[in-house]
mmCIF file of C-alpha atoms and ligand atoms in Angstrom:
data_model
loop_
_atom_site.group_PDB
_atom_site.id
_atom_site.type_symbol
_atom_site.label_atom_id
_atom_site.label_comp_id
_atom_site.label_asym_id
_atom_site.label_seq_id
_atom_site.Cartn_x
_atom_site.Cartn_y
_atom_site.Cartn_z
ATOM 1 C CA MET A 1 -13.811 18.000 3.392
ATOM 2 C CA ASN A 2 -13.255 17.907 -0.365
ATOM 3 C CA TYR A 3 -10.258 16.227 -2.003
ATOM 4 C CA GLU A 4 -8.309 19.481 -2.296
ATOM 5 C CA LEU A 5 -8.553 20.043 1.446
ATOM 6 C CA PHE A 6 -7.815 16.349 2.076
ATOM 7 C CA VAL A 7 -4.513 16.718 0.205
ATOM 8 C CA ASP A 8 -3.689 19.951 2.104
ATOM 9 C CA LYS A 9 -4.571 18.564 5.526
ATOM 10 C CA LEU A 10 -2.444 15.489 4.884
ATOM 11 C CA LYS A 11 0.429 17.698 3.775
ATOM 12 C CA GLU A 12 0.169 19.616 7.072
ATOM 13 C CA ARG A 13 0.807 16.301 8.786
ATOM 14 C CA GLY A 14 3.764 15.592 6.528
ATOM 15 C CA ILE A 15 1.927 13.071 4.364
ATOM 16 C CA LEU A 16 2.266 13.292 0.582
ATOM 17 C CA ILE A 17 -0.258 11.571 -1.626
ATOM 18 C CA THR A 18 0.269 10.541 -5.264
ATOM 19 C CA THR A 19 -2.245 10.872 -8.125
ATOM 20 C CA LEU A 20 -2.655 7.104 -8.182
ATOM 21 C CA GLN A 21 -3.432 6.984 -4.448
ATOM 22 C CA LEU A 22 -5.970 9.782 -4.833
ATOM 23 C CA GLU A 23 -7.624 7.841 -7.673
ATOM 24 C CA GLN A 24 -7.824 4.800 -5.393
ATOM 25 C CA PHE A 25 -9.600 6.858 -2.714
ATOM 26 C CA LYS A 26 -12.116 8.136 -5.292
ATOM 27 C CA LEU A 27 -12.823 4.632 -6.550
ATOM 28 C CA TYR A 28 -13.260 3.404 -2.972
ATOM 29 C CA GLN A 29 -15.612 6.302 -2.212
ATOM 30 C CA ASN A 30 -17.763 5.355 -5.233
ATOM 31 C CA LEU A 31 -17.918 1.726 -4.164
ATOM 32 C CA LEU A 32 -18.872 2.706 -0.605
ATOM 33 C CA ILE A 33 -21.706 4.883 -1.852
ATOM 34 C CA THR A 34 -23.059 2.488 -4.478
ATOM 35 C CA GLU A 35 -22.775 -0.689 -2.363
ATOM 36 C CA ASN A 36 -23.716 0.728 1.030
ATOM 37 C CA LYS A 37 -27.352 -0.333 0.996
ATOM 38 C CA LYS A 38 -26.571 -3.873 0.003
ATOM 39 C CA PHE A 39 -23.819 -4.415 2.571
ATOM 40 C CA ASN A 40 -24.836 -2.032 5.351
ATOM 41 C CA LEU A 41 -21.328 -0.579 5.534
ATOM 42 C CA THR A 42 -21.572 2.871 7.085
ATOM 43 C CA SER A 43 -24.012 5.450 8.395
ATOM 44 C CA ILE A 44 -21.929 8.146 6.691
ATOM 45 C CA THR A 45 -23.029 8.523 3.090
ATOM 46 C CA ASP A 46 -22.249 12.163 2.278
ATOM 47 C CA GLU A 47 -19.250 12.385 -0.095
ATOM 48 C CA GLU A 48 -17.376 15.034 1.882
ATOM 49 C CA GLU A 49 -18.103 13.346 5.199
ATOM 50 C CA ILE A 50 -16.648 10.098 3.877
ATOM 51 C CA ILE A 51 -13.428 11.945 3.053
ATOM 52 C CA GLU A 52 -13.244 13.586 6.480
ATOM 53 C CA LYS A 53 -14.593 10.977 8.887
ATOM 54 C CA HIS A 54 -13.433 7.818 7.148
ATOM 55 C CA PHE A 55 -10.424 8.595 4.925
ATOM 56 C CA TYR A 56 -8.707 11.446 6.742
ATOM 57 C CA ASP A 57 -9.467 10.009 10.199
ATOM 58 C CA SER A 58 -8.005 6.622 9.228
ATOM 59 C CA LEU A 59 -4.755 8.283 8.107
ATOM 60 C CA THR A 60 -4.112 10.308 11.280
ATOM 61 C CA ILE A 61 -1.814 7.579 12.654
ATOM 62 C CA LEU A 62 0.606 7.856 9.708
ATOM 63 C CA ASN A 63 4.045 9.338 10.450
ATOM 64 C CA LYS A 64 3.743 8.500 14.141
ATOM 65 C CA LEU A 65 5.502 5.138 13.965
ATOM 66 C CA ASN A 66 7.596 3.294 11.433
ATOM 67 C CA TYR A 67 5.071 0.830 10.035
ATOM 68 C CA GLN A 68 6.777 -2.350 8.884
ATOM 69 C CA GLY A 69 5.779 -5.998 8.993
ATOM 70 C CA THR A 70 2.160 -6.973 9.596
ATOM 71 C CA LEU A 71 -0.906 -4.973 10.627
ATOM 72 C CA LEU A 72 -4.258 -6.420 11.699
ATOM 73 C CA ASP A 73 -7.412 -4.286 11.574
ATOM 74 C CA ILE A 74 -9.974 -5.642 14.055
ATOM 75 C CA GLY A 75 -13.667 -5.057 13.251
ATOM 76 C CA THR A 76 -12.806 -3.339 9.986
ATOM 77 C CA GLY A 77 -16.465 -3.048 8.841
ATOM 78 C CA GLY A 78 -16.449 -1.081 5.585
ATOM 79 C CA GLY A 79 -12.624 -1.132 5.643
ATOM 80 C CA PHE A 80 -11.623 1.443 8.258
ATOM 81 C CA PRO A 81 -8.884 2.164 8.978
ATOM 82 C CA GLY A 82 -7.362 -0.792 7.065
ATOM 83 C CA ILE A 83 -8.068 0.170 3.430
ATOM 84 C CA PRO A 84 -6.911 3.818 3.676
ATOM 85 C CA LEU A 85 -3.766 2.618 5.478
ATOM 86 C CA LYS A 86 -3.136 0.047 2.731
ATOM 87 C CA ILE A 87 -3.492 2.705 0.017
ATOM 88 C CA MET A 88 -0.881 4.876 1.741
ATOM 89 C CA LEU A 89 1.437 2.077 2.954
ATOM 90 C CA PRO A 90 1.620 -0.335 0.000
ATOM 91 C CA GLU A 91 4.580 -2.253 1.494
ATOM 92 C CA LEU A 92 2.853 -3.135 4.759
ATOM 93 C CA LYS A 93 1.096 -6.524 4.973
ATOM 94 C CA ILE A 94 -2.474 -5.784 6.107
ATOM 95 C CA ILE A 95 -5.146 -8.178 7.362
ATOM 96 C CA LEU A 96 -8.743 -6.932 7.506
ATOM 97 C CA SER A 97 -10.757 -8.901 10.061
ATOM 98 C CA ASP A 98 -14.418 -8.859 10.955
ATOM 99 C CA SER A 99 -16.937 -11.254 12.443
ATOM 100 C CA THR A 100 -19.453 -10.501 9.652
ATOM 101 C CA GLN A 101 -18.953 -12.159 6.285
ATOM 102 C CA LYS A 102 -21.043 -9.616 4.395
ATOM 103 C CA LYS A 103 -18.548 -6.818 5.032
ATOM 104 C CA LEU A 104 -15.624 -8.963 3.936
ATOM 105 C CA ILE A 105 -17.327 -9.818 0.630
ATOM 106 C CA PHE A 106 -17.534 -6.083 -0.080
ATOM 107 C CA LEU A 107 -13.886 -5.643 0.903
ATOM 108 C CA GLU A 108 -12.782 -8.381 -1.511
ATOM 109 C CA THR A 109 -14.354 -6.294 -4.306
ATOM 110 C CA VAL A 110 -12.565 -3.176 -3.070
ATOM 111 C CA ILE A 111 -9.224 -5.013 -2.982
ATOM 112 C CA ALA A 112 -9.724 -6.258 -6.563
ATOM 113 C CA LYS A 113 -10.985 -2.974 -8.027
ATOM 114 C CA LEU A 114 -8.267 -0.868 -6.371
ATOM 115 C CA LYS A 115 -5.672 -3.506 -7.340
ATOM 116 C CA LEU A 116 -4.352 -3.625 -3.780
ATOM 117 C CA LYS A 117 -1.578 -6.117 -3.053
ATOM 118 C CA ASN A 118 -0.390 -7.793 0.117
ATOM 119 C CA ILE A 119 -3.758 -7.491 1.835
ATOM 120 C CA THR A 120 -6.180 -10.236 2.916
ATOM 121 C CA THR A 121 -9.495 -10.586 4.729
ATOM 122 C CA LEU A 122 -10.066 -12.765 7.782
ATOM 123 C CA LEU A 123 -13.532 -13.868 8.874
ATOM 124 C CA LYS A 124 -13.092 -14.348 12.632
ATOM 125 C CA ARG A 125 -14.074 -12.850 15.924
ATOM 126 C CA ALA A 126 -11.064 -11.073 17.414
ATOM 127 C CA GLU A 127 -11.018 -13.265 20.525
ATOM 128 C CA GLU A 128 -10.682 -16.366 18.317
ATOM 129 C CA ILE A 129 -7.623 -15.236 16.350
ATOM 130 C CA LYS A 130 -4.376 -16.989 17.323
ATOM 131 C CA THR A 131 -1.717 -15.301 15.162
ATOM 132 C CA LYS A 132 0.320 -12.344 16.435
ATOM 133 C CA TYR A 133 1.018 -9.158 14.495
ATOM 134 C CA ASP A 134 3.419 -6.205 14.665
ATOM 135 C CA PHE A 135 0.519 -3.745 14.749
ATOM 136 C CA VAL A 136 -3.124 -4.169 15.714
ATOM 137 C CA VAL A 137 -5.486 -1.261 14.996
ATOM 138 C CA SER A 138 -9.167 -0.808 15.719
ATOM 139 C CA ARG A 139 -11.811 1.895 15.378
ATOM 140 C CA GLY A 140 -15.396 1.958 16.587
ATOM 141 C CA VAL A 141 -15.562 -1.610 17.864
ATOM 142 C CA ALA A 142 -15.784 -1.472 21.685
ATOM 143 C CA LYS A 143 -14.915 0.596 24.724
ATOM 144 C CA PHE A 144 -11.289 0.475 25.832
ATOM 145 C CA SER A 145 -11.733 -1.956 28.723
ATOM 146 C CA ILE A 146 -13.164 -4.505 26.276
ATOM 147 C CA LEU A 147 -11.035 -3.558 23.286
ATOM 148 C CA ASN A 148 -7.787 -4.048 25.236
ATOM 149 C CA GLU A 149 -8.621 -7.701 25.732
ATOM 150 C CA LEU A 150 -9.639 -8.201 22.085
ATOM 151 C CA CYS A 151 -6.524 -6.529 20.679
ATOM 152 C CA LEU A 152 -3.522 -6.755 23.007
ATOM 153 C CA PRO A 153 -3.209 -10.569 23.055
ATOM 154 C CA LEU A 154 -2.693 -10.368 19.261
ATOM 155 C CA VAL A 155 0.284 -7.987 19.354
ATOM 156 C CA LYS A 156 3.863 -9.256 19.271
ATOM 157 C CA VAL A 157 6.003 -8.068 22.192
ATOM 158 C CA GLY A 158 7.648 -4.849 20.986
ATOM 159 C CA GLY A 159 4.722 -4.128 18.663
ATOM 160 C CA TYR A 160 1.834 -1.694 19.034
ATOM 161 C CA PHE A 161 -1.915 -1.680 19.602
ATOM 162 C CA ILE A 162 -3.391 1.536 18.224
ATOM 163 C CA ALA A 163 -6.880 2.553 19.316
ATOM 164 C CA TYR A 164 -8.775 5.241 17.402
ATOM 165 C CA LYS A 165 -11.008 6.978 19.931
ATOM 166 C CA GLY A 166 -13.394 9.917 20.063
ATOM 167 C CA SER A 167 -13.759 12.720 22.607
ATOM 168 C CA GLU A 168 -14.411 10.267 25.470
ATOM 169 C CA GLY A 169 -11.120 8.497 24.815
ATOM 170 C CA LEU A 170 -9.277 9.601 27.937
ATOM 171 C CA ASN A 171 -12.070 8.606 30.309
ATOM 172 C CA GLU A 172 -12.328 5.252 28.599
ATOM 173 C CA TYR A 173 -8.581 4.830 28.745
ATOM 174 C CA ASN A 174 -8.541 5.444 32.505
ATOM 175 C CA GLN A 175 -11.372 3.000 33.003
ATOM 176 C CA GLY A 176 -9.410 0.291 31.171
ATOM 177 C CA LYS A 177 -5.930 1.036 32.542
ATOM 178 C CA ARG A 178 -5.837 -1.883 34.953
ATOM 179 C CA GLY A 179 -6.534 -4.293 32.087
ATOM 180 C CA LEU A 180 -3.764 -2.783 30.018
ATOM 181 C CA ASP A 181 -1.256 -3.763 32.737
ATOM 182 C CA ILE A 182 -2.633 -7.265 33.076
ATOM 183 C CA LEU A 183 -2.519 -7.853 29.328
ATOM 184 C CA GLY A 184 1.085 -6.671 28.909
ATOM 185 C CA GLY A 185 0.446 -3.237 27.415
ATOM 186 C CA GLN A 186 1.803 0.191 28.286
ATOM 187 C CA LEU A 187 0.713 3.556 26.908
ATOM 188 C CA ASP A 188 3.576 4.972 24.837
ATOM 189 C CA PHE A 189 1.828 8.199 23.769
ATOM 190 C CA TYR A 190 -1.484 9.561 22.587
ATOM 191 C CA GLU A 191 -2.438 12.323 20.161
ATOM 192 C CA GLU A 192 -5.493 14.548 20.443
ATOM 193 C CA LEU A 193 -6.578 16.087 17.172
ATOM 194 C CA TYR A 194 -9.524 17.547 15.347
ATOM 195 C CA LEU A 195 -10.716 16.494 11.926
ATOM 196 C CA ASN A 196 -11.720 19.398 9.701
ATOM 197 C CA LYS A 197 -14.445 20.542 12.045
ATOM 198 C CA GLN A 198 -13.763 21.573 15.624
ATOM 199 C CA GLU A 199 -16.556 19.361 16.958
ATOM 200 C CA ASN A 200 -14.938 16.242 15.520
ATOM 201 C CA LYS A 201 -12.385 15.531 18.216
ATOM 202 C CA ARG A 202 -10.328 12.379 18.033
ATOM 203 C CA ILE A 203 -7.717 10.764 20.266
ATOM 204 C CA ASN A 204 -5.365 8.097 18.962
ATOM 205 C CA PHE A 205 -3.704 5.899 21.590
ATOM 206 C CA PHE A 206 -0.405 4.189 20.827
ATOM 207 C CA ILE A 207 0.011 1.310 23.245
ATOM 208 C CA LYS A 208 3.190 -0.716 23.293
ATOM 209 C CA LYS A 209 3.191 -4.406 24.054
ATOM 210 C CA ILE A 210 5.897 -4.784 26.673
ATOM 211 C CA ASN A 211 5.099 -8.241 28.106
ATOM 212 C CA ASP A 212 3.456 -11.438 26.890
ATOM 213 C CA THR A 213 -0.265 -11.613 27.615
ATOM 214 C CA PRO A 214 -1.051 -14.323 30.230
ATOM 215 C CA THR A 215 -2.601 -17.379 28.536
ATOM 216 C CA ALA A 216 -5.888 -16.898 30.441
ATOM 217 C CA TYR A 217 -6.680 -14.041 28.009
ATOM 218 C CA PRO A 218 -8.673 -13.364 25.954
ATOM 219 C CA ARG A 219 -11.628 -14.906 27.782
ATOM 220 C CA LEU A 220 -14.882 -15.786 26.000
ATOM 221 C CA PHE A 221 -16.632 -12.727 24.621
ATOM 222 C CA ALA A 222 -19.645 -13.154 26.918
ATOM 223 C CA THR A 223 -17.283 -13.106 29.916
ATOM 224 C CA ILE A 224 -15.323 -10.109 28.647
ATOM 225 C CA LYS A 225 -18.558 -8.206 28.224
ATOM 226 C CA LYS A 226 -19.951 -9.218 31.578
ATOM 227 C CA SER A 227 -16.792 -8.432 33.532
ATOM 228 C CA PRO A 228 -14.430 -6.233 31.510
ATOM 229 C CA LEU A 229 -10.974 -5.563 32.967
ATOM 230 C CA GLU A 230 -11.665 -2.236 34.679
HETATM 231 N N1 LIG B 1 -13.885 -0.136 12.014
HETATM 232 C C1 LIG B 1 -15.025 0.267 11.209
HETATM 233 C C2 LIG B 1 -16.317 -0.440 11.608
HETATM 234 C C3 LIG B 1 -16.822 -0.193 12.987
HETATM 235 S S1 LIG B 1 -18.366 -1.021 13.295
HETATM 236 C C4 LIG B 1 -15.178 1.771 11.274
HETATM 237 O O1 LIG B 1 -14.551 2.398 12.105
HETATM 238 O O2 LIG B 1 -15.942 2.320 10.455
HETATM 239 C C5 LIG B 1 -17.814 -2.407 14.269
HETATM 240 C C6 LIG B 1 -17.408 -3.624 13.440
HETATM 241 O O3 LIG B 1 -16.784 -4.535 14.325
HETATM 242 C C7 LIG B 1 -18.575 -4.354 12.797
HETATM 243 O O4 LIG B 1 -18.303 -4.547 11.418
HETATM 244 C C8 LIG B 1 -18.657 -5.692 13.562
HETATM 245 O O5 LIG B 1 -19.030 -6.767 12.722
HETATM 246 C C9 LIG B 1 -17.224 -5.855 14.072
HETATM 247 N N2 LIG B 1 -17.055 -6.588 15.341
HETATM 248 C C10 LIG B 1 -17.727 -6.403 16.502
HETATM 249 N N3 LIG B 1 -17.263 -7.229 17.472
HETATM 250 C C11 LIG B 1 -16.247 -7.946 16.908
HETATM 251 C C12 LIG B 1 -15.377 -8.978 17.380
HETATM 252 N N4 LIG B 1 -15.441 -9.418 18.648
HETATM 253 N N5 LIG B 1 -14.466 -9.474 16.519
HETATM 254 C C13 LIG B 1 -14.396 -9.034 15.250
HETATM 255 N N6 LIG B 1 -15.204 -8.085 14.741
HETATM 256 C C14 LIG B 1 -16.115 -7.557 15.553
#
């Protein structure tokens, strides 16, 4: 996907992008490519693939909810989906979290170079975070039955946990459904979509937090992994 197509595909989804925002994406793309080796950020290094699989993919949740307040990105890695969301939603307070310091050092550079405001990094494992947010998003971190327990405890009641999933999303969702109930979540809706290429199927799950999570959760990561809520 080149930038022309990126702009068109976003427009199809009702998303308009300014010249400044497009410049920010280009700057970010350059930083990803030049710093990738040093920080081990992504296996995707082709320019057009970065636009499709990182930028466009990250933005597929726009226009689905009214994003206001605070948004936490868990396991953000090279900044996905948090940085693209920040570029497009400058008013939203975004927190980029990861358990690896190296990635966050790179992201501090991105924040400075792109002159992004109202965005911070947080070096913590998800299961150790205590604050609650209006939105918690995550892509590529764990299967649903594990991810539910990392993310849902951190969502305010009335807020949303949004999981970016691939073609196996529905199976994973069904496997983790029991945990969703226990943790106070309820599926509001999901959207199946394709990126530019038909083989790149994605499913975004929008899960509403309807009840407080019992204080027993999240458990220690070793326990979550050993006996996920399935
Ligand atoms: N979200 C990015 C990166 C996915 S790779 C993307 O979609 O491209 C997974 C990332 O999650 C890694 O950077 C890893 O350090 C982080 N991670 C894994 N387990 C985590 C945990 N329990 N808490 C916080 N971060 C975690």
